[in-house]
Short mmCIF file of C-alpha atoms in Angstrom, two decimals:
data_model
loop_
_atom_site.label_atom_id
_atom_site.label_comp_id
_atom_site.label_asym_id
_atom_site.label_seq_id
_atom_site.Cartn_x
_atom_site.Cartn_y
_atom_site.Cartn_z
CA MET G 1271 7.80 -62.02 -21.51
CA ALA G 1272 7.97 -58.72 -19.57
CA ASN G 1273 8.48 -55.30 -21.20
CA GLN G 1274 10.96 -52.71 -20.01
CA THR G 1275 8.97 -49.81 -18.46
CA ASN G 1276 9.66 -46.39 -16.97
CA ALA G 1277 9.40 -47.93 -13.54
CA THR G 1278 11.97 -50.66 -14.17
CA PHE G 1279 14.26 -48.40 -16.21
CA ALA G 1280 14.05 -45.48 -13.71
CA ALA G 1281 17.64 -45.87 -12.52
CA MET G 1282 18.89 -45.05 -16.03
CA LEU G 1283 16.58 -42.06 -16.73
CA LYS G 1284 17.95 -38.55 -16.37
CA THR G 1285 16.36 -35.73 -14.39
CA LEU G 1286 16.20 -32.71 -16.69
CA TRP G 1287 16.94 -29.20 -15.49
CA PHE G 1288 14.37 -26.48 -15.86
CA THR G 1289 15.89 -23.84 -18.15
CA GLY G 1290 13.31 -21.01 -18.03
CA GLU G 1291 13.01 -18.12 -15.62
CA ILE G 1292 11.89 -18.99 -12.10
CA GLN G 1293 8.58 -17.14 -11.79
CA ASN G 1294 7.71 -15.15 -8.70
CA LEU G 1295 3.95 -15.33 -8.19
CA ALA G 1296 3.87 -12.71 -5.41
CA LEU G 1297 2.29 -9.44 -6.56
CA LYS G 1298 4.72 -6.85 -7.97
CA ASN G 1299 2.38 -4.34 -9.59
CA ASN G 1300 2.40 -1.27 -7.33
CA PRO G 1301 1.45 1.79 -9.44
CA PHE G 1302 0.94 4.38 -6.69
CA LEU G 1303 4.22 3.45 -5.02
CA GLY G 1304 5.90 3.55 -8.41
CA MET G 1305 4.48 6.96 -9.32
CA VAL G 1306 4.41 9.00 -6.10
CA PRO G 1307 7.26 11.56 -6.02
CA LYS G 1308 10.05 10.60 -3.64
CA LYS G 1309 12.71 12.30 -1.57
CA THR G 1310 15.31 10.22 0.24
CA ASP G 1311 16.89 12.84 2.52
CA PHE G 1312 14.41 12.75 5.39
CA TYR G 1313 16.94 13.22 8.22
CA GLY G 1314 16.49 14.83 11.64
CA ASP G 1315 13.39 14.78 13.85
CA GLY G 1316 10.65 15.95 11.50
CA LEU G 1317 9.76 17.72 8.29
CA LYS G 1318 7.44 20.74 8.10
CA ILE G 1319 4.98 20.98 5.19
CA PRO G 1320 3.41 24.49 5.27
CA LEU G 1321 0.29 25.57 3.45
CA SER G 1322 -2.20 28.44 3.35
CA TYR G 1323 -5.83 27.43 3.67
CA ALA G 1324 -7.55 30.86 3.70
CA ASP G 1325 -6.71 34.24 2.18
CA LEU G 1326 -6.88 37.45 4.20
CA GLN G 1327 -10.41 38.80 4.49
CA GLY G 1328 -9.93 42.57 4.71
CA ARG G 1329 -12.19 43.02 1.71
CA SER G 1330 -15.39 44.87 1.05
CA ALA G 1331 -16.92 47.26 -1.49
CA THR G 1332 -16.99 49.74 1.40
CA PHE G 1333 -13.59 50.99 2.60
CA ALA G 1334 -14.62 51.24 6.25
CA ASN G 1335 -15.93 47.68 6.22
CA ALA G 1336 -12.75 46.43 4.56
CA GLN G 1337 -10.73 47.94 7.40
CA ALA G 1338 -13.05 46.82 10.17
CA GLN G 1339 -13.46 43.27 8.85
CA SER G 1340 -9.78 42.65 8.11
CA THR G 1341 -8.51 39.25 9.20
CA PRO G 1342 -5.11 37.81 8.31
CA SER G 1343 -4.49 34.87 5.99
CA LYS G 1344 -4.65 31.45 7.61
CA TYR G 1345 -1.67 29.15 7.58
CA ALA G 1346 -0.96 25.65 8.87
CA ALA G 1347 2.00 23.31 8.79
CA PHE G 1348 2.00 19.54 8.97
CA THR G 1349 5.16 18.46 10.80
CA ILE G 1350 5.50 14.87 9.67
CA THR G 1351 7.66 12.34 11.46
CA ARG G 1352 8.94 9.01 10.24
CA ALA G 1353 6.82 5.99 11.06
CA PRO G 1354 8.52 3.13 12.93
CA THR G 1355 10.95 1.25 10.69
CA ASP G 1356 9.38 -1.55 8.68
CA TYR G 1357 11.75 -4.55 8.51
CA ALA G 1358 12.19 -7.63 6.35
CA ILE G 1359 14.76 -10.15 7.63
CA GLY G 1360 15.95 -13.30 5.90
CA ARG G 1361 18.33 -16.10 6.82
CA VAL G 1362 20.09 -18.85 4.89
CA ASP G 1363 22.01 -21.67 6.57
CA GLY G 1364 25.63 -22.29 5.64
CA GLU G 1365 25.12 -25.59 3.82
CA THR G 1366 22.37 -24.18 1.60
CA LEU G 1367 24.44 -21.07 0.97
CA GLU G 1368 27.39 -23.12 -0.30
CA THR G 1369 25.57 -25.88 -2.15
CA SER G 1370 23.41 -23.43 -4.14
CA GLN G 1371 26.22 -21.16 -5.35
CA SER G 1372 26.81 -23.07 -8.58
CA ASN G 1373 24.41 -23.62 -11.47
CA LYS G 1374 25.38 -27.26 -11.21
CA GLY G 1375 23.77 -27.57 -7.79
CA ALA G 1376 20.75 -25.30 -7.88
CA PHE G 1377 18.41 -23.34 -10.13
CA MET G 1378 19.41 -20.16 -8.29
CA ALA G 1379 21.70 -19.12 -5.45
CA ALA G 1380 19.70 -19.33 -2.22
CA LEU G 1381 20.98 -16.06 -0.78
CA GLU G 1382 20.32 -14.11 -3.97
CA ALA G 1383 16.85 -15.64 -4.21
CA GLU G 1384 15.96 -14.77 -0.61
CA ILE G 1385 17.20 -11.19 -0.98
CA LYS G 1386 14.98 -10.75 -4.04
CA ARG G 1387 11.99 -12.22 -2.22
CA GLY G 1388 12.73 -10.09 0.83
CA ARG G 1389 12.74 -6.96 -1.30
CA ASN G 1390 9.45 -8.02 -2.88
CA SER G 1391 7.92 -8.62 0.55
CA ILE G 1392 8.85 -5.28 2.09
CA THR G 1393 8.08 -3.34 -1.09
CA ARG G 1394 4.59 -4.83 -1.08
CA SER G 1395 4.22 -3.95 2.59
CA LEU G 1396 5.01 -0.32 1.78
CA ALA G 1397 2.72 -0.34 -1.26
CA VAL G 1398 -0.24 -1.60 0.80
CA LYS G 1399 0.41 0.81 3.68
CA LEU G 1400 0.50 3.80 1.32
CA PHE G 1401 -3.26 3.38 0.90
CA ARG G 1402 -4.09 2.88 4.56
CA SER G 1403 -3.98 4.43 8.01
CA PRO G 1404 -1.11 4.09 10.52
CA VAL G 1405 -3.09 1.36 12.32
CA GLY G 1406 -1.53 -1.20 9.96
CA ILE G 1407 -4.67 -3.19 9.09
CA MET G 1408 -4.31 -5.67 6.19
CA GLY G 1409 -7.92 -6.84 5.93
CA ARG G 1410 -11.14 -7.66 7.73
CA THR G 1411 -12.54 -11.09 8.45
CA ILE G 1412 -15.98 -12.04 7.19
CA THR G 1413 -16.29 -15.28 9.16
CA VAL G 1414 -14.00 -17.07 11.61
CA ALA G 1415 -14.12 -20.83 12.20
CA GLY G 1416 -12.44 -21.41 15.54
CA VAL G 1417 -9.74 -19.48 17.38
CA THR G 1418 -7.15 -22.27 17.19
CA ASN G 1419 -5.70 -23.98 14.10
CA SER G 1420 -8.67 -23.23 11.90
CA THR G 1421 -9.79 -20.80 9.17
CA PHE G 1422 -11.22 -17.38 8.49
CA THR G 1423 -12.63 -15.79 5.36
CA VAL G 1424 -11.86 -12.37 3.90
CA SER G 1425 -12.83 -10.58 0.71
CA THR G 1426 -10.96 -11.63 -2.42
CA ALA G 1427 -9.37 -8.16 -2.58
CA ASP G 1428 -8.09 -8.35 1.02
CA SER G 1429 -6.72 -11.85 0.47
CA TYR G 1430 -3.99 -10.48 -1.77
CA ASN G 1431 -2.56 -8.58 1.22
CA ILE G 1432 -2.09 -11.89 3.05
CA GLU G 1433 0.64 -14.44 2.29
CA VAL G 1434 1.41 -17.98 3.39
CA GLY G 1435 3.86 -17.81 6.29
CA MET G 1436 2.64 -14.46 7.64
CA THR G 1437 2.12 -14.17 11.38
CA LEU G 1438 -1.11 -12.28 12.01
CA GLY G 1439 -2.70 -10.56 14.95
CA ALA G 1440 -6.31 -9.39 15.27
CA VAL G 1441 -8.25 -6.50 16.78
CA ASP G 1442 -11.96 -5.66 16.88
CA VAL G 1443 -11.73 -2.01 15.71
CA ASP G 1444 -9.65 -0.28 13.03
CA THR G 1445 -9.34 3.12 14.72
CA GLY G 1446 -6.06 2.42 16.49
CA ALA G 1447 -7.79 2.71 19.87
CA GLY G 1448 -8.45 -1.02 20.26
CA VAL G 1449 -6.49 -3.57 22.24
CA PRO G 1450 -5.14 -6.37 20.02
CA ARG G 1451 -6.37 -9.82 20.94
CA SER G 1452 -3.80 -12.04 22.60
CA GLY G 1453 -2.04 -14.69 20.55
CA SER G 1454 -1.23 -14.94 16.88
CA ALA G 1455 -1.98 -17.01 13.78
CA ILE G 1456 0.51 -18.26 11.21
CA VAL G 1457 -1.02 -18.49 7.74
CA SER G 1458 -0.65 -22.06 6.46
CA ALA G 1459 -2.75 -21.95 3.27
CA ILE G 1460 -4.97 -19.62 1.24
CA ASP G 1461 -7.77 -20.36 -1.21
CA ARG G 1462 -8.20 -17.01 -2.95
CA GLN G 1463 -11.22 -18.21 -4.93
CA THR G 1464 -13.43 -19.84 -2.31
CA SER G 1465 -16.28 -18.01 -4.00
CA ALA G 1466 -16.61 -15.19 -6.50
CA THR G 1467 -15.97 -12.62 -3.77
CA THR G 1468 -14.34 -14.39 -0.81
CA ALA G 1469 -11.15 -16.22 0.10
CA THR G 1470 -10.40 -18.72 2.88
CA VAL G 1471 -7.27 -18.42 5.01
CA SER G 1472 -6.10 -21.44 7.02
CA PHE G 1473 -3.89 -20.83 10.04
CA THR G 1474 -2.09 -22.51 12.90
CA GLY G 1475 -1.83 -20.99 16.35
CA THR G 1476 -4.36 -19.34 18.62
CA ILE G 1477 -5.91 -15.87 18.76
CA THR G 1478 -8.05 -15.50 21.86
CA SER G 1479 -11.67 -14.47 21.13
CA PHE G 1480 -10.94 -14.28 17.39
CA THR G 1481 -14.29 -13.60 15.72
CA SER G 1482 -16.09 -12.46 12.59
CA LEU G 1483 -15.49 -8.83 11.51
CA ASP G 1484 -12.18 -8.65 13.35
CA TYR G 1485 -9.40 -6.79 11.58
CA VAL G 1486 -6.10 -8.58 10.92
CA PHE G 1487 -2.58 -7.18 10.73
CA VAL G 1488 0.95 -8.54 10.57
CA ALA G 1489 2.10 -9.13 14.15
CA GLY G 1490 4.10 -6.10 15.27
CA ASP G 1491 2.49 -3.70 12.77
CA TYR G 1492 -0.40 -2.48 14.91
CA ASN G 1493 -0.26 1.34 15.19
CA GLY G 1494 3.18 1.24 13.60
CA ALA G 1495 2.55 1.93 9.90
CA ILE G 1496 2.98 5.07 7.83
CA SER G 1497 0.07 7.49 7.47
CA GLY G 1498 -1.15 6.62 3.99
CA LEU G 1499 -3.92 8.01 1.82
CA ALA G 1500 -6.63 6.84 4.25
CA ALA G 1501 -5.05 9.01 6.96
CA TRP G 1502 -4.53 12.13 4.85
CA VAL G 1503 -7.91 11.83 3.09
CA PRO G 1504 -10.02 9.79 5.54
CA ASP G 1505 -13.38 8.22 4.69
CA SER G 1506 -15.05 10.36 7.38
CA ALA G 1507 -14.46 14.01 8.13
CA PRO G 1508 -11.46 14.30 10.47
CA SER G 1509 -11.94 15.25 14.10
CA ALA G 1510 -10.15 17.95 16.09
CA THR G 1511 -7.50 15.41 17.10
CA SER G 1512 -4.14 16.80 16.01
CA PHE G 1513 -2.81 15.28 12.78
CA PHE G 1514 0.91 15.96 12.51
CA GLY G 1515 0.30 19.10 14.56
CA VAL G 1516 -2.76 20.39 12.68
CA ASN G 1517 -6.38 20.65 13.83
CA ARG G 1518 -8.08 19.78 10.56
CA THR G 1519 -11.56 20.86 11.68
CA LEU G 1520 -10.52 24.48 11.02
CA ASP G 1521 -11.21 23.70 7.36
CA VAL G 1522 -12.19 20.06 7.03
CA THR G 1523 -11.81 19.75 3.26
CA ARG G 1524 -8.75 21.94 2.67
CA LEU G 1525 -6.87 20.33 5.54
CA GLY G 1526 -8.43 16.85 5.44
CA GLY G 1527 -9.24 16.24 1.79
CA MET G 1528 -12.59 15.72 0.10
CA ARG G 1529 -14.75 12.61 0.35
CA PHE G 1530 -17.69 11.40 -1.68
CA THR G 1531 -20.00 8.43 -1.20
CA SER G 1532 -21.99 7.43 -4.25
CA SER G 1533 -24.39 4.74 -5.35
CA ALA G 1534 -24.53 6.18 -8.86
CA PRO G 1535 -23.04 4.30 -11.82
CA ILE G 1536 -19.26 4.41 -11.52
CA GLU G 1537 -18.68 6.73 -14.48
CA GLU G 1538 -21.26 9.19 -13.15
CA ALA G 1539 -19.81 9.01 -9.63
CA PHE G 1540 -16.39 9.84 -11.08
CA GLN G 1541 -17.71 12.92 -12.84
CA ASP G 1542 -19.53 14.18 -9.73
CA ALA G 1543 -16.32 13.98 -7.70
CA LEU G 1544 -14.17 15.51 -10.44
CA ALA G 1545 -16.53 18.46 -10.83
CA GLU G 1546 -16.46 19.28 -7.12
CA LEU G 1547 -12.68 18.91 -6.98
CA TYR G 1548 -12.35 21.43 -9.78
CA LEU G 1549 -14.74 23.75 -7.93
CA ALA G 1550 -12.35 23.51 -4.96
CA GLY G 1551 -9.41 24.59 -7.12
CA SER G 1552 -7.91 21.15 -7.67
CA TYR G 1553 -6.35 19.89 -10.88
CA PRO G 1554 -6.42 16.12 -10.29
CA THR G 1555 -4.08 14.18 -12.51
CA HIS G 1556 -4.44 10.52 -11.50
CA ALA G 1557 -6.88 8.16 -9.84
CA PHE G 1558 -6.13 4.76 -8.28
CA MET G 1559 -8.64 1.98 -7.68
CA ASN G 1560 -8.77 -1.73 -6.99
CA PRO G 1561 -8.64 -3.89 -10.16
CA LEU G 1562 -12.07 -5.34 -9.33
CA ASP G 1563 -13.54 -1.82 -9.43
CA PHE G 1564 -11.41 -0.83 -12.43
CA LYS G 1565 -13.07 -3.65 -14.34
CA ASN G 1566 -16.46 -2.05 -13.68
CA LEU G 1567 -15.20 1.30 -14.93
CA ILE G 1568 -13.95 -0.29 -18.15
CA ASN G 1569 -17.31 -1.98 -18.66
CA ALA G 1570 -19.15 1.29 -18.02
CA LEU G 1571 -16.99 3.24 -20.46
CA GLY G 1572 -17.45 0.61 -23.15
CA ALA G 1573 -16.45 1.96 -26.55
CA LYS G 1574 -15.36 5.24 -24.91
CA VAL G 1575 -12.32 3.59 -23.29
CA VAL G 1576 -9.10 5.41 -24.14
CA ARG G 1577 -6.01 3.57 -22.99
CA THR G 1578 -2.65 5.17 -22.35
CA LYS G 1579 0.62 4.49 -20.55
CA VAL G 1580 2.08 6.49 -17.67
CA MET G 1581 5.62 6.39 -16.33
CA GLY G 1582 6.68 5.95 -12.73
CA THR G 1583 9.52 7.71 -10.95
CA ALA G 1584 11.93 4.85 -11.76
CA GLY G 1585 10.95 4.64 -15.42
CA THR G 1586 8.45 1.81 -14.98
CA GLY G 1587 5.43 2.06 -17.25
CA TYR G 1588 1.86 1.45 -16.10
CA SER G 1589 -1.30 0.97 -18.14
CA ALA G 1590 -4.03 3.55 -17.53
CA VAL G 1591 -7.40 4.70 -18.84
CA GLU G 1592 -8.12 8.35 -19.61
CA VAL G 1593 -11.18 10.02 -18.11
CA ASP G 1594 -12.20 13.58 -18.96
CA SER G 1595 -12.68 16.08 -16.14
CA PRO G 1596 -13.34 19.84 -15.90
CA ALA G 1597 -9.63 20.25 -15.17
CA GLY G 1598 -8.53 18.13 -18.12
CA THR G 1599 -7.86 14.46 -18.68
CA ILE G 1600 -6.93 12.32 -15.69
CA LYS G 1601 -5.23 8.92 -15.78
CA VAL G 1602 -7.01 6.11 -13.93
CA LEU G 1603 -4.92 3.11 -12.84
CA ALA G 1604 -5.71 -0.26 -11.31
CA ASP G 1605 -3.67 -0.80 -8.15
CA PRO G 1606 -4.03 -4.14 -6.28
CA ASN G 1607 -3.09 -2.38 -3.03
CA CYS G 1608 -6.07 -0.01 -3.12
CA PRO G 1609 -8.96 -1.17 -0.89
CA LYS G 1610 -12.01 -2.28 -2.84
CA LEU G 1611 -14.77 0.29 -3.34
CA HIS G 1612 -12.30 3.13 -2.76
CA VAL G 1613 -11.09 5.43 -5.52
CA TYR G 1614 -8.36 7.92 -4.65
CA ILE G 1615 -8.47 10.91 -7.00
CA LEU G 1616 -5.18 12.73 -6.61
CA GLN G 1617 -3.23 15.76 -7.71
CA MET G 1618 0.06 13.91 -7.76
CA ASP G 1619 2.35 16.93 -7.44
CA THR G 1620 0.94 17.51 -3.93
CA TRP G 1621 2.24 14.14 -2.67
CA CYS G 1622 5.68 12.92 -1.72
CA LEU G 1623 7.10 9.84 -0.03
CA TYR G 1624 9.81 11.12 2.28
CA SER G 1625 12.37 8.59 3.49
CA CYS G 1626 15.78 8.35 5.08
CA LYS G 1627 17.66 6.64 2.23
CA GLU G 1628 15.74 4.59 -0.31
CA ALA G 1629 12.46 3.01 0.64
CA PRO G 1630 13.20 0.17 1.00
CA HIS G 1631 16.94 -0.52 1.18
CA ILE G 1632 19.32 -3.11 2.61
CA LEU G 1633 20.33 -2.09 6.12
CA GLU G 1634 24.08 -2.04 6.59
CA TYR G 1635 26.07 -0.35 9.30
CA GLY G 1636 29.71 -0.67 8.30
CA GLY G 1637 29.78 -4.45 8.47
CA GLY G 1638 28.47 -5.18 5.00
CA GLU G 1639 25.07 -6.24 3.75
CA ILE G 1640 25.31 -9.85 5.00
CA LEU G 1641 25.70 -10.69 8.68
CA ARG G 1642 27.26 -13.91 9.95
CA MET G 1643 25.13 -15.40 12.72
CA GLY G 1644 27.13 -15.78 15.90
CA ASP G 1645 25.23 -18.71 17.35
CA GLN G 1646 24.61 -20.85 14.24
CA ASP G 1647 25.96 -21.82 10.83
CA ALA G 1648 23.94 -19.24 8.92
CA VAL G 1649 23.91 -15.72 7.52
CA GLU G 1650 21.27 -13.00 7.83
CA PHE G 1651 20.31 -9.95 5.78
CA ARG G 1652 18.08 -7.08 6.85
CA MET G 1653 15.98 -4.69 4.79
CA GLY G 1654 13.84 -1.80 5.86
CA TYR G 1655 12.54 1.66 5.26
CA ARG G 1656 12.13 4.70 7.50
CA ALA G 1657 9.57 6.87 5.79
CA GLN G 1658 6.40 8.92 5.86
CA LEU G 1659 3.90 10.04 3.24
CA GLY G 1660 3.35 13.79 3.03
CA CYS G 1661 0.83 16.02 1.27
CA SER G 1662 1.19 19.76 0.62
CA ALA G 1663 -2.48 20.29 -0.31
CA PRO G 1664 -4.89 17.68 1.09
CA GLY G 1665 -7.87 19.69 -0.17
CA HIS G 1666 -6.85 19.06 -3.76
CA ASN G 1667 -7.35 15.31 -3.29
CA ALA G 1668 -10.38 13.12 -2.70
CA VAL G 1669 -11.59 9.63 -1.89
CA LEU G 1670 -14.63 8.34 -3.76
CA ILE G 1671 -16.37 5.54 -1.86
CA LEU G 1672 -18.45 3.33 -4.11
CA SER G 1673 -21.44 1.38 -2.87
#
């Protein structure tokens, strides 16, 4: 005699609805973006940020020398311009739009879900770019297995800048002077824990001459990103090339920030940088570092760890660790968007994200937020931001490069 089983009784079994919150596993923790001061009235052609980098030098204990040696104060002005608009565009076909509008037919409305994911995507793009140069690089390959429909490896930290579905390009240098390789790769899968320090990215498509140590970027981003921390406070002393109208070699640190490379224990390296910043007249308030480096700082501090919470410009709270400095206590935060082995030590009141309207926002031009596609049964929404990062005192900020 046969028993009734799940297989034979399947026609009568119900499919239960998931009743919890649909989790979004894309990264949302963006402390520097959340904390940097913001102004949303960046209209017109450009915005001038003036500063004085040297006092007048008509000074001496001898009157005649004071007169003879008199030189005027030195001034400069960064005239920042908006970077090219960064876009996020989503589409939903008509049938999916209608059949997902009711709780009876779907866990969430498709259009609402895509708008949320679109906002997450472009917000993350901005958060990553705030730490980098206008070249738009997202990471660097370690190895490449084939130029067509194959894989490449990147560091674990860089892998979190890459998402399934991204279309990537590649270039052999990260200076902005290279010529991107022809072709593109669409990310089909990612193993973010291939090893303790590397991740494997699978792709479809072809990038001609794609090779190890190439830099990857989202197709269309090359030389089109905002000038983030790596541009204002570069790893190497800036050259005489004009940066927003300023020759920074006139005073490399005051106009181009301070930079330190250290192989010392992380806590000691922090204190060395903080002491020299204070010597330069800076009162740093915050530091941002990759979570993998933040872990090492926590371990080094041991029982001396003092945790606190800091608030962002929109009221979002972020966990931080307090570190003493000659200028007072600074707050150190883990930011997934910060490149590994880089610590940005900042005087936050010298920074501002200038944008035309909110960064990001839904783009609408009198026709509403949702556009009906003229050639298909679908709707489209567009998001973007038109912005630039500005600094009123680069010399009060530093990058600490860990070995």
